[in-house]
Structure formats: C-alpha cells, structure tokens
PDB file of C-alpha atoms in Angstrom:
ATOM      1  CA  MET A   1     -22.258   5.185 -15.319  1.00  0.00           C
ATOM      2  CA  ALA A   2     -21.181   1.805 -13.755  1.00  0.00           C
ATOM      3  CA  VAL A   3     -23.765  -0.940 -13.025  1.00  0.00           C
ATOM      4  CA  THR A   4     -22.699  -3.844 -11.021  1.00  0.00           C
ATOM      5  CA  LEU A   5     -24.006  -7.173 -12.171  1.00  0.00           C
ATOM      6  CA  THR A   6     -25.327  -9.785  -9.676  1.00  0.00           C
ATOM      7  CA  ILE A   7     -26.709 -13.244 -10.030  1.00  0.00           C
ATOM      8  CA  ASP A   8     -29.394 -15.166  -8.296  1.00  0.00           C
ATOM      9  CA  GLY A   9     -28.035 -16.946  -5.211  1.00  0.00           C
ATOM     10  CA  ASN A  10     -29.982 -20.106  -6.170  1.00  0.00           C
ATOM     11  CA  ALA A  11     -28.678 -20.105  -9.779  1.00  0.00           C
ATOM     12  CA  PRO A  12     -25.458 -21.788 -10.664  1.00  0.00           C
ATOM     13  CA  ALA A  13     -22.477 -19.375 -10.867  1.00  0.00           C
ATOM     14  CA  ASP A  14     -21.185 -19.174 -14.458  1.00  0.00           C
ATOM     15  CA  PRO A  15     -17.433 -18.402 -14.500  1.00  0.00           C
ATOM     16  CA  GLN A  16     -17.971 -16.240 -17.622  1.00  0.00           C
ATOM     17  CA  GLU A  17     -20.549 -14.192 -15.791  1.00  0.00           C
ATOM     18  CA  GLN A  18     -18.141 -13.704 -12.866  1.00  0.00           C
ATOM     19  CA  PHE A  19     -15.670 -12.037 -15.235  1.00  0.00           C
ATOM     20  CA  LEU A  20     -18.431  -9.814 -16.588  1.00  0.00           C
ATOM     21  CA  ARG A  21     -18.170  -7.567 -13.574  1.00  0.00           C
ATOM     22  CA  THR A  22     -19.444  -4.220 -14.695  1.00  0.00           C
ATOM     23  CA  VAL A  23     -21.289  -2.707 -17.641  1.00  0.00           C
ATOM     24  CA  ASN A  24     -20.042   0.775 -18.568  1.00  0.00           C
ATOM     25  CA  THR A  25     -22.498   2.914 -20.598  1.00  0.00           C
ATOM     26  CA  ARG A  26     -21.139   5.970 -22.393  1.00  0.00           C
ATOM     27  CA  ILE A  27     -23.498   8.259 -24.195  1.00  0.00           C
ATOM     28  CA  ALA A  28     -21.438   9.267 -27.261  1.00  0.00           C
ATOM     29  CA  GLY A  29     -22.180   8.929 -30.891  1.00  0.00           C
ATOM     30  CA  GLY A  30     -25.548   7.403 -30.401  1.00  0.00           C
ATOM     31  CA  GLY A  31     -25.396   6.011 -26.907  1.00  0.00           C
ATOM     32  CA  ARG A  32     -23.154   3.011 -27.280  1.00  0.00           C
ATOM     33  CA  LEU A  33     -23.157   0.164 -24.638  1.00  0.00           C
ATOM     34  CA  ALA A  34     -19.835  -1.341 -23.805  1.00  0.00           C
ATOM     35  CA  ALA A  35     -19.251  -4.371 -21.556  1.00  0.00           C
ATOM     36  CA  THR A  36     -16.006  -4.879 -19.640  1.00  0.00           C
ATOM     37  CA  ALA A  37     -15.125  -8.577 -19.310  1.00  0.00           C
ATOM     38  CA  GLU A  38     -11.617  -8.237 -18.013  1.00  0.00           C
ATOM     39  CA  PRO A  39     -11.204  -9.737 -14.634  1.00  0.00           C
ATOM     40  CA  PRO A  40      -9.488  -7.789 -11.829  1.00  0.00           C
ATOM     41  CA  ARG A  41      -5.682  -8.160 -11.703  1.00  0.00           C
ATOM     42  CA  VAL A  42      -3.206  -8.113  -8.755  1.00  0.00           C
ATOM     43  CA  VAL A  43       0.583  -8.153  -9.157  1.00  0.00           C
ATOM     44  CA  VAL A  44       2.064 -10.223  -6.304  1.00  0.00           C
ATOM     45  CA  ASP A  45       5.670 -10.674  -5.152  1.00  0.00           C
ATOM     46  CA  VAL A  46       6.630 -14.275  -5.565  1.00  0.00           C
ATOM     47  CA  ARG A  47       7.745 -14.440  -1.863  1.00  0.00           C
ATOM     48  CA  GLU A  48       4.179 -13.885  -0.831  1.00  0.00           C
ATOM     49  CA  PHE A  49       3.034 -17.291  -2.213  1.00  0.00           C
ATOM     50  CA  ARG A  50       4.191 -18.773   1.152  1.00  0.00           C
ATOM     51  CA  SER A  51       1.022 -17.237   2.585  1.00  0.00           C
ATOM     52  CA  SER A  52      -2.623 -18.117   1.820  1.00  0.00           C
ATOM     53  CA  LEU A  53      -3.520 -14.604   0.558  1.00  0.00           C
ATOM     54  CA  PRO A  54      -2.715 -15.179  -3.161  1.00  0.00           C
ATOM     55  CA  SER A  55      -4.934 -18.301  -3.202  1.00  0.00           C
ATOM     56  CA  LEU A  56      -7.720 -16.350  -1.540  1.00  0.00           C
ATOM     57  CA  LEU A  57      -7.477 -13.612  -4.136  1.00  0.00           C
ATOM     58  CA  HIS A  58      -7.629 -16.243  -6.926  1.00  0.00           C
ATOM     59  CA  GLY A  59     -10.714 -17.588  -5.261  1.00  0.00           C
ATOM     60  CA  ARG A  60     -12.352 -14.219  -5.686  1.00  0.00           C
ATOM     61  CA  SER A  61     -11.863 -14.425  -9.481  1.00  0.00           C
ATOM     62  CA  MET A  62      -8.817 -12.175  -9.441  1.00  0.00           C
ATOM     63  CA  VAL A  63      -5.948 -12.820 -11.831  1.00  0.00           C
ATOM     64  CA  VAL A  64      -2.819 -13.180  -9.683  1.00  0.00           C
ATOM     65  CA  VAL A  65       0.273 -12.237 -11.489  1.00  0.00           C
ATOM     66  CA  PRO A  66       3.450 -13.523  -9.706  1.00  0.00           C
ATOM     67  CA  CYS A  67       6.542 -11.204 -10.167  1.00  0.00           C
ATOM     68  CA  MET A  68       9.750 -10.494  -8.368  1.00  0.00           C
ATOM     69  CA  LEU A  69       8.934  -7.049  -6.960  1.00  0.00           C
ATOM     70  CA  THR A  70      11.551  -4.652  -5.623  1.00  0.00           C
ATOM     71  CA  VAL A  71       8.998  -2.244  -4.090  1.00  0.00           C
ATOM     72  CA  GLY A  72       6.028  -3.548  -2.165  1.00  0.00           C
ATOM     73  CA  ASP A  73       4.334  -6.984  -1.911  1.00  0.00           C
ATOM     74  CA  TYR A  74       1.149  -6.244  -3.778  1.00  0.00           C
ATOM     75  CA  VAL A  75       0.330  -3.786  -6.544  1.00  0.00           C
ATOM     76  CA  LEU A  76      -3.339  -3.311  -6.801  1.00  0.00           C
ATOM     77  CA  THR A  77      -3.604  -0.424  -9.189  1.00  0.00           C
ATOM     78  CA  PRO A  78      -1.042   1.824 -11.012  1.00  0.00           C
ATOM     79  CA  THR A  79      -1.119   4.094  -7.822  1.00  0.00           C
ATOM     80  CA  ILE A  80      -1.720   1.591  -4.990  1.00  0.00           C
ATOM     81  CA  CYS A  81       1.135  -0.395  -3.611  1.00  0.00           C
ATOM     82  CA  ILE A  82       0.825  -2.497  -0.378  1.00  0.00           C
ATOM     83  CA  GLU A  83       3.469  -3.879   1.952  1.00  0.00           C
ATOM     84  CA  ARG A  84       1.975  -6.760   3.933  1.00  0.00           C
ATOM     85  CA  LYS A  85       3.192  -7.550   7.354  1.00  0.00           C
ATOM     86  CA  SER A  86       2.139 -10.138  10.008  1.00  0.00           C
ATOM     87  CA  VAL A  87       2.576  -8.903  13.603  1.00  0.00           C
ATOM     88  CA  ARG A  88       5.763 -11.052  13.902  1.00  0.00           C
ATOM     89  CA  ASP A  89       7.200  -9.673  10.614  1.00  0.00           C
ATOM     90  CA  LEU A  90       6.233  -6.150  11.736  1.00  0.00           C
ATOM     91  CA  ILE A  91       8.224  -6.446  14.963  1.00  0.00           C
ATOM     92  CA  SER A  92      11.236  -7.934  13.032  1.00  0.00           C
ATOM     93  CA  SER A  93      11.170  -5.151  10.465  1.00  0.00           C
ATOM     94  CA  PHE A  94      11.130  -2.531  13.149  1.00  0.00           C
ATOM     95  CA  LYS A  95      14.085  -4.106  14.904  1.00  0.00           C
ATOM     96  CA  ASN A  96      16.284  -4.157  11.813  1.00  0.00           C
ATOM     97  CA  GLY A  97      15.035  -0.823  10.391  1.00  0.00           C
ATOM     98  CA  ARG A  98      14.000  -2.295   7.048  1.00  0.00           C
ATOM     99  CA  LEU A  99      10.429  -1.156   7.402  1.00  0.00           C
ATOM    100  CA  PHE A 100      11.465   2.525   7.142  1.00  0.00           C
ATOM    101  CA  ASN A 101      13.347   1.833   3.906  1.00  0.00           C
ATOM    102  CA  GLN A 102      10.427  -0.079   2.488  1.00  0.00           C
ATOM    103  CA  ALA A 103       8.036   2.811   3.319  1.00  0.00           C
ATOM    104  CA  GLU A 104      10.378   5.320   1.784  1.00  0.00           C
ATOM    105  CA  THR A 105      10.731   3.538  -1.455  1.00  0.00           C
ATOM    106  CA  MET A 106       6.921   3.053  -1.766  1.00  0.00           C
ATOM    107  CA  LEU A 107       6.448   6.750  -1.145  1.00  0.00           C
ATOM    108  CA  GLN A 108       8.920   7.569  -3.982  1.00  0.00           C
ATOM    109  CA  HIS A 109       7.217   5.434  -6.621  1.00  0.00           C
ATOM    110  CA  TYR A 110       3.513   5.234  -5.719  1.00  0.00           C
ATOM    111  CA  LYS A 111       0.840   7.879  -5.076  1.00  0.00           C
ATOM    112  CA  HIS A 112      -0.995   5.724  -2.485  1.00  0.00           C
ATOM    113  CA  PRO A 113       1.516   3.541  -0.466  1.00  0.00           C
ATOM    114  CA  MET A 114      -0.047   1.383   2.205  1.00  0.00           C
ATOM    115  CA  LEU A 115       1.143  -0.755   5.114  1.00  0.00           C
ATOM    116  CA  LEU A 116      -1.117  -3.782   5.728  1.00  0.00           C
ATOM    117  CA  ILE A 117      -0.840  -5.278   9.220  1.00  0.00           C
ATOM    118  CA  GLU A 118      -2.473  -8.695   9.092  1.00  0.00           C
ATOM    119  CA  PHE A 119      -3.344 -10.717  12.171  1.00  0.00           C
ATOM    120  CA  ASP A 120      -3.667 -14.533  12.499  1.00  0.00           C
ATOM    121  CA  GLN A 121      -7.260 -15.564  12.003  1.00  0.00           C
ATOM    122  CA  ASN A 122      -6.875 -18.079  14.872  1.00  0.00           C
ATOM    123  CA  LYS A 123      -5.765 -15.452  17.439  1.00  0.00           C
ATOM    124  CA  SER A 124      -7.209 -12.371  18.987  1.00  0.00           C
ATOM    125  CA  PHE A 125      -7.212  -9.161  16.959  1.00  0.00           C
ATOM    126  CA  THR A 126      -4.620  -7.429  19.152  1.00  0.00           C
ATOM    127  CA  LEU A 127      -0.956  -6.391  19.058  1.00  0.00           C
ATOM    128  CA  ASP A 128      -0.375  -8.406  22.250  1.00  0.00           C
ATOM    129  CA  PRO A 129       1.492 -11.552  21.027  1.00  0.00           C
ATOM    130  CA  PHE A 130       0.877 -13.331  24.383  1.00  0.00           C
ATOM    131  CA  THR A 131      -2.779 -12.420  24.796  1.00  0.00           C
ATOM    132  CA  ASP A 132      -3.841 -16.174  25.219  1.00  0.00           C
ATOM    133  CA  GLU A 133      -1.184 -16.959  27.735  1.00  0.00           C
ATOM    134  CA  ARG A 134      -2.102 -17.318  31.314  1.00  0.00           C
ATOM    135  CA  SER A 135       1.221 -16.491  32.882  1.00  0.00           C
ATOM    136  CA  PHE A 136       1.010 -13.134  34.742  1.00  0.00           C
ATOM    137  CA  GLU A 137       4.700 -12.278  34.162  1.00  0.00           C
ATOM    138  CA  LYS A 138       4.360 -12.956  30.417  1.00  0.00           C
ATOM    139  CA  SER A 139       1.275 -10.865  30.264  1.00  0.00           C
ATOM    140  CA  ILE A 140       3.062  -7.900  31.877  1.00  0.00           C
ATOM    141  CA  LYS A 141       6.008  -8.281  29.460  1.00  0.00           C
ATOM    142  CA  SER A 142       3.761  -8.547  26.484  1.00  0.00           C
ATOM    143  CA  ALA A 143       1.913  -5.415  27.532  1.00  0.00           C
ATOM    144  CA  ASP A 144       5.195  -3.492  27.584  1.00  0.00           C
ATOM    145  CA  ASP A 145       6.105  -4.993  24.154  1.00  0.00           C
ATOM    146  CA  SER A 146       2.755  -3.953  22.836  1.00  0.00           C
ATOM    147  CA  LYS A 147       3.167  -0.380  23.939  1.00  0.00           C
ATOM    148  CA  ASP A 148       6.671  -0.260  22.362  1.00  0.00           C
ATOM    149  CA  LEU A 149       5.246  -1.559  19.132  1.00  0.00           C
ATOM    150  CA  GLN A 150       2.450   1.024  19.161  1.00  0.00           C
ATOM    151  CA  SER A 151       5.008   3.802  19.760  1.00  0.00           C
ATOM    152  CA  LYS A 152       7.075   2.684  16.740  1.00  0.00           C
ATOM    153  CA  ILE A 153       3.906   2.633  14.547  1.00  0.00           C
ATOM    154  CA  VAL A 154       3.179   6.213  15.696  1.00  0.00           C
ATOM    155  CA  LEU A 155       6.761   7.253  14.809  1.00  0.00           C
ATOM    156  CA  LEU A 156       6.406   5.589  11.425  1.00  0.00           C
ATOM    157  CA  THR A 157       3.181   7.573  10.695  1.00  0.00           C
ATOM    158  CA  ILE A 158       4.928  10.805  11.756  1.00  0.00           C
ATOM    159  CA  ALA A 159       7.950  10.181   9.614  1.00  0.00           C
ATOM    160  CA  PHE A 160       5.731   9.214   6.564  1.00  0.00           C
ATOM    161  CA  PRO A 161       2.411  11.095   6.753  1.00  0.00           C
ATOM    162  CA  ARG A 162       1.320   9.870   3.329  1.00  0.00           C
ATOM    163  CA  LEU A 163       1.723   6.159   4.334  1.00  0.00           C
ATOM    164  CA  LYS A 164      -1.757   4.629   5.065  1.00  0.00           C
ATOM    165  CA  ILE A 165      -2.072   1.813   7.444  1.00  0.00           C
ATOM    166  CA  ILE A 166      -4.599  -0.970   7.048  1.00  0.00           C
ATOM    167  CA  TRP A 167      -5.586  -3.363   9.825  1.00  0.00           C
ATOM    168  CA  SER A 168      -6.873  -6.836   8.912  1.00  0.00           C
ATOM    169  CA  SER A 169      -7.993  -9.535  11.269  1.00  0.00           C
ATOM    170  CA  SER A 170      -7.223 -12.381   8.809  1.00  0.00           C
ATOM    171  CA  PRO A 171      -6.154 -13.069   5.176  1.00  0.00           C
ATOM    172  CA  TYR A 172      -9.834 -13.552   4.367  1.00  0.00           C
ATOM    173  CA  GLN A 173     -10.582  -9.934   5.418  1.00  0.00           C
ATOM    174  CA  THR A 174      -7.460  -8.878   3.513  1.00  0.00           C
ATOM    175  CA  ALA A 175      -8.877 -10.359   0.290  1.00  0.00           C
ATOM    176  CA  GLU A 176     -12.078  -8.359   0.920  1.00  0.00           C
ATOM    177  CA  ILE A 177     -10.128  -5.231   1.564  1.00  0.00           C
ATOM    178  CA  PHE A 178      -8.169  -5.624  -1.659  1.00  0.00           C
ATOM    179  CA  ALA A 179     -11.452  -6.153  -3.674  1.00  0.00           C
ATOM    180  CA  GLU A 180     -12.843  -2.857  -2.234  1.00  0.00           C
ATOM    181  CA  LEU A 181      -9.630  -0.929  -2.940  1.00  0.00           C
ATOM    182  CA  LYS A 182      -9.654  -2.218  -6.597  1.00  0.00           C
ATOM    183  CA  ASN A 183     -13.261  -1.330  -7.162  1.00  0.00           C
ATOM    184  CA  LYS A 184     -13.655   0.705 -10.367  1.00  0.00           C
ATOM    185  CA  GLN A 185      -9.867   1.376 -10.480  1.00  0.00           C
ATOM    186  CA  ASP A 186      -7.423   0.912 -13.303  1.00  0.00           C
ATOM    187  CA  GLU A 187      -5.541  -2.433 -13.532  1.00  0.00           C
ATOM    188  CA  PRO A 188      -1.806  -2.489 -12.741  1.00  0.00           C
ATOM    189  CA  ASP A 189       0.893  -3.149 -15.403  1.00  0.00           C
ATOM    190  CA  PRO A 190       3.069  -6.099 -14.240  1.00  0.00           C
ATOM    191  CA  VAL A 191       5.943  -4.977 -16.413  1.00  0.00           C
ATOM    192  CA  LYS A 192       6.063  -1.475 -14.891  1.00  0.00           C
ATOM    193  CA  ALA A 193       5.580  -2.974 -11.390  1.00  0.00           C
ATOM    194  CA  VAL A 194       8.694  -5.165 -11.892  1.00  0.00           C
ATOM    195  CA  GLN A 195      10.716  -2.220 -13.338  1.00  0.00           C
ATOM    196  CA  ILE A 196       9.963   0.106 -10.430  1.00  0.00           C
ATOM    197  CA  GLY A 197      12.868   0.266  -8.033  1.00  0.00           C
ATOM    198  CA  LEU A 198      15.263  -1.917 -10.076  1.00  0.00           C
ATOM    199  CA  GLY A 199      17.818   0.887 -10.059  1.00  0.00           C
ATOM    200  CA  MET A 200      18.139   0.489  -6.280  1.00  0.00           C
ATOM    201  CA  GLY A 201      19.915  -2.769  -6.706  1.00  0.00           C
ATOM    202  CA  ASP A 202      23.188  -0.776  -7.043  1.00  0.00           C
ATOM    203  CA  ASP A 203      22.715   0.733  -3.604  1.00  0.00           C
ATOM    204  CA  PRO A 204      25.071  -1.021  -1.193  1.00  0.00           C
ATOM    205  CA  TYR A 205      22.827   0.078   1.764  1.00  0.00           C
ATOM    206  CA  GLU A 206      19.664  -1.372   0.448  1.00  0.00           C
ATOM    207  CA  GLN A 207      19.766  -4.617   2.481  1.00  0.00           C
ATOM    208  CA  GLN A 208      21.709  -3.035   5.344  1.00  0.00           C
ATOM    209  CA  SER A 209      20.254  -3.409   8.878  1.00  0.00           C
ATOM    210  CA  PHE A 210      20.275  -0.448  11.287  1.00  0.00           C
ATOM    211  CA  ASN A 211      19.961   0.104  14.941  1.00  0.00           C
ATOM    212  CA  THR A 212      16.407   1.629  15.345  1.00  0.00           C
ATOM    213  CA  THR A 213      16.849   3.360  18.653  1.00  0.00           C
ATOM    214  CA  PRO A 214      19.311   6.066  17.309  1.00  0.00           C
ATOM    215  CA  GLN A 215      17.155   6.338  14.261  1.00  0.00           C
ATOM    216  CA  ASP A 216      14.112   7.159  16.404  1.00  0.00           C
ATOM    217  CA  MET A 217      16.102   9.767  18.366  1.00  0.00           C
ATOM    218  CA  LEU A 218      17.360  11.310  15.165  1.00  0.00           C
ATOM    219  CA  ARG A 219      14.008  11.547  13.578  1.00  0.00           C
ATOM    220  CA  ALA A 220      12.937  13.508  16.717  1.00  0.00           C
ATOM    221  CA  VAL A 221      15.463  16.246  16.083  1.00  0.00           C
ATOM    222  CA  PRO A 222      14.098  19.419  14.649  1.00  0.00           C
ATOM    223  CA  GLY A 223      15.025  19.823  10.943  1.00  0.00           C
ATOM    224  CA  VAL A 224      15.223  16.074  10.328  1.00  0.00           C
ATOM    225  CA  THR A 225      12.504  14.971   7.983  1.00  0.00           C
ATOM    226  CA  ALA A 226      11.520  11.808   6.105  1.00  0.00           C
ATOM    227  CA  LYS A 227      13.326  13.140   3.057  1.00  0.00           C
ATOM    228  CA  ASN A 228      16.732  13.863   4.626  1.00  0.00           C
ATOM    229  CA  VAL A 229      16.920  11.317   7.409  1.00  0.00           C
ATOM    230  CA  MET A 230      18.239   8.474   5.299  1.00  0.00           C
ATOM    231  CA  ARG A 231      21.111  10.572   3.967  1.00  0.00           C
ATOM    232  CA  LEU A 232      22.165  11.410   7.529  1.00  0.00           C
ATOM    233  CA  ILE A 233      21.847   7.729   8.553  1.00  0.00           C
ATOM    234  CA  LEU A 234      23.969   6.505   5.568  1.00  0.00           C
ATOM    235  CA  GLU A 235      26.668   9.226   5.734  1.00  0.00           C
ATOM    236  CA  VAL A 236      27.071   9.776   9.407  1.00  0.00           C
ATOM    237  CA  GLY A 237      28.337   7.076  11.790  1.00  0.00           C
ATOM    238  CA  ASP A 238      26.428   7.936  14.977  1.00  0.00           C
ATOM    239  CA  LEU A 239      24.432  10.665  16.850  1.00  0.00           C
ATOM    240  CA  ARG A 240      27.634  12.192  18.335  1.00  0.00           C
ATOM    241  CA  GLU A 241      29.025  12.712  14.862  1.00  0.00           C
ATOM    242  CA  VAL A 242      25.716  14.413  13.867  1.00  0.00           C
ATOM    243  CA  SER A 243      26.007  16.722  16.805  1.00  0.00           C
ATOM    244  CA  ASN A 244      29.567  17.720  15.890  1.00  0.00           C
ATOM    245  CA  LEU A 245      28.735  18.606  12.288  1.00  0.00           C
ATOM    246  CA  THR A 246      29.429  22.161  11.267  1.00  0.00           C
ATOM    247  CA  PRO A 247      26.649  24.344   9.593  1.00  0.00           C
ATOM    248  CA  PRO A 248      28.242  24.047   6.114  1.00  0.00           C
ATOM    249  CA  GLU A 249      28.417  20.308   6.429  1.00  0.00           C
ATOM    250  CA  LEU A 250      24.749  20.142   7.527  1.00  0.00           C
ATOM    251  CA  ASP A 251      23.719  22.495   4.703  1.00  0.00           C
ATOM    252  CA  GLU A 252      25.262  20.099   2.150  1.00  0.00           C
ATOM    253  CA  MET A 253      23.464  17.096   3.568  1.00  0.00           C
ATOM    254  CA  VAL A 254      19.937  18.335   4.565  1.00  0.00           C
ATOM    255  CA  GLY A 255      19.709  21.913   3.209  1.00  0.00           C
ATOM    256  CA  LYS A 256      20.320  25.353   4.678  1.00  0.00           C
ATOM    257  CA  GLU A 257      17.166  25.702   6.792  1.00  0.00           C
ATOM    258  CA  SER A 258      17.073  22.133   8.050  1.00  0.00           C
ATOM    259  CA  GLY A 259      20.834  22.314   8.840  1.00  0.00           C
ATOM    260  CA  ARG A 260      20.267  25.446  10.832  1.00  0.00           C
ATOM    261  CA  GLN A 261      17.659  23.729  12.899  1.00  0.00           C
ATOM    262  CA  VAL A 262      19.720  20.629  13.523  1.00  0.00           C
ATOM    263  CA  HIS A 263      22.818  22.710  14.532  1.00  0.00           C
ATOM    264  CA  LYS A 264      20.746  24.932  16.794  1.00  0.00           C
ATOM    265  CA  PHE A 265      19.263  21.883  18.524  1.00  0.00           C
ATOM    266  CA  PHE A 266      22.616  20.269  19.338  1.00  0.00           C
ATOM    267  CA  ASN A 267      24.347  23.496  20.355  1.00  0.00           C
ATOM    268  CA  ARG A 268      21.600  24.950  22.521  1.00  0.00           C
ATOM    269  CA  SER A 269      22.366  25.537  26.235  1.00  0.00           C
ATOM    270  CA  VAL A 270      20.669  23.245  28.755  1.00  0.00           C
ATOM    271  CA  PHE A 271      19.984  26.370  30.843  1.00  0.00           C
ATOM    272  CA  ASP A 272      17.149  28.745  30.213  1.00  0.00           C
ATOM    273  CA  ASP A 273      18.134  31.837  28.360  1.00  0.00           C
TER     274      ASP A 273
END
C-alpha cells in the first residue's frame, strides 16, 4: 500500500520532508513499515538545458541528472522515454525527416516511447504559428501550414502506433505531466540511459536528412510498414527505383509477403479488371 504524505499549507516546508514522498507498508514477517526517502530522478539530455524545463523539474524536488543521450530527451522511468519538441522544432524535424528516425529508435529501446509537443506559455495553445497576427493573407497561409502539420502528425501515428503523443501548453504543465508519469514508478538508471543507442554512432545515415514527401508516399504503399520503411529509404534511391524492383529483390528487403504487396501495387493496371 502506498500512502502519500502531505504537509500543512501554513507550516514551513521542510526539504527533508519533501524527499519523504511515500510510505510503503508491506505485511511480511511481522508487518514491517518501510519509508522511501529517495527523491524522484529524471535523466535529461544536456542539450535540453537551453530550455527552462530542467530548472522547473528541479523546482519540483526532482533530481535532474544531465547526460549525453543518444535516444530521447528525457528518461523518466526504465520504460518511459520522451522526445520533447516545441512547435518550431516539430516543423523542422518533419521537414528534414529526423523525427521519424527519433521515433523509430525510441520504439526499439523503450516500452513506452512518447512525443511531447510543448507550446509557448505566452502564446495560444494552437498549432497555428501566426494566430496572433492580424494580416488576413498570413492567417490564410498559416491555416494551410497548420493543416499540413496536422496531416504529418497523423502519418506519424499511423507509422508508429505505439508512439504516444503528449500535448503541453507550457513548460510548467510539462513539469506537472512528468510528475504524474513518474508517480509510483521505478527510477531510471542514468548509466543504462546513456548506453542505449550508442551502437548507432557507426551508422552513416544516422544524421542524414531526407525528403519527407517521397517518404510519406512510400509509407502509404501497401506492404510498407514502420519496420521495413527505413531499409527501403536507405537502400533505394527514389520511388521510381522502388517501383522497378523485382519480387526477389523486394523479398530480400522487406520479406516475401510485404514484397508481394509492394510489387502488386506498382504493377497493377490503372484500368478496372
């Protein structure tokens, strides 16, 4: 049983009492009472210290462990890894295709990968980057951009069904969300978090940028899945080359059944049978 400790709002907050977060009672061998005084811990990528979020987490009595992470920006538990994106970062990551690579690596190494989309606390909680502008032309353009961004987010969730998306209106709300996600969960191991994904450093395509429009078209082809799409992207130059691949070549890249679906799609007549 877990009992949350609270303090009187009028009484001074003792830092030691803040660490004493929960009391775990286990009835075994005479009903022994054990107190857990370990503060919550978050492993944070060092590049995230340019934002205010690590300071806000520290302000909530969390131990912030700075590390050079290869996978994710924040590791909350041994199973929860979070990639944090502002709206501007999100747009940039979609343009260069890096977000798909980041999502795929999180899925490979963590049971609960999450994408956090964090908005500016001083701006509206919307994907429209020009919502405060009065120009009619800019508002029309921003509406189109917003729809395009929403479409890409939908494609991302289709490509990676296990990827959870978190929406946050500000860094302050993000700190609250992190506290809720960590509630009664095991603490992450900083050493393991750093080691995860280190082997990818030998991959020459790791930092490569890609054209996202052909990627989106390729992901829509029957037989192309989140597991085999990256191999097609890395080994094939363009969509025309994919369409000209023979069944044996496709079998070797994506498997027999997936290869059959891809070949059938590109070799199907435009006229009704």
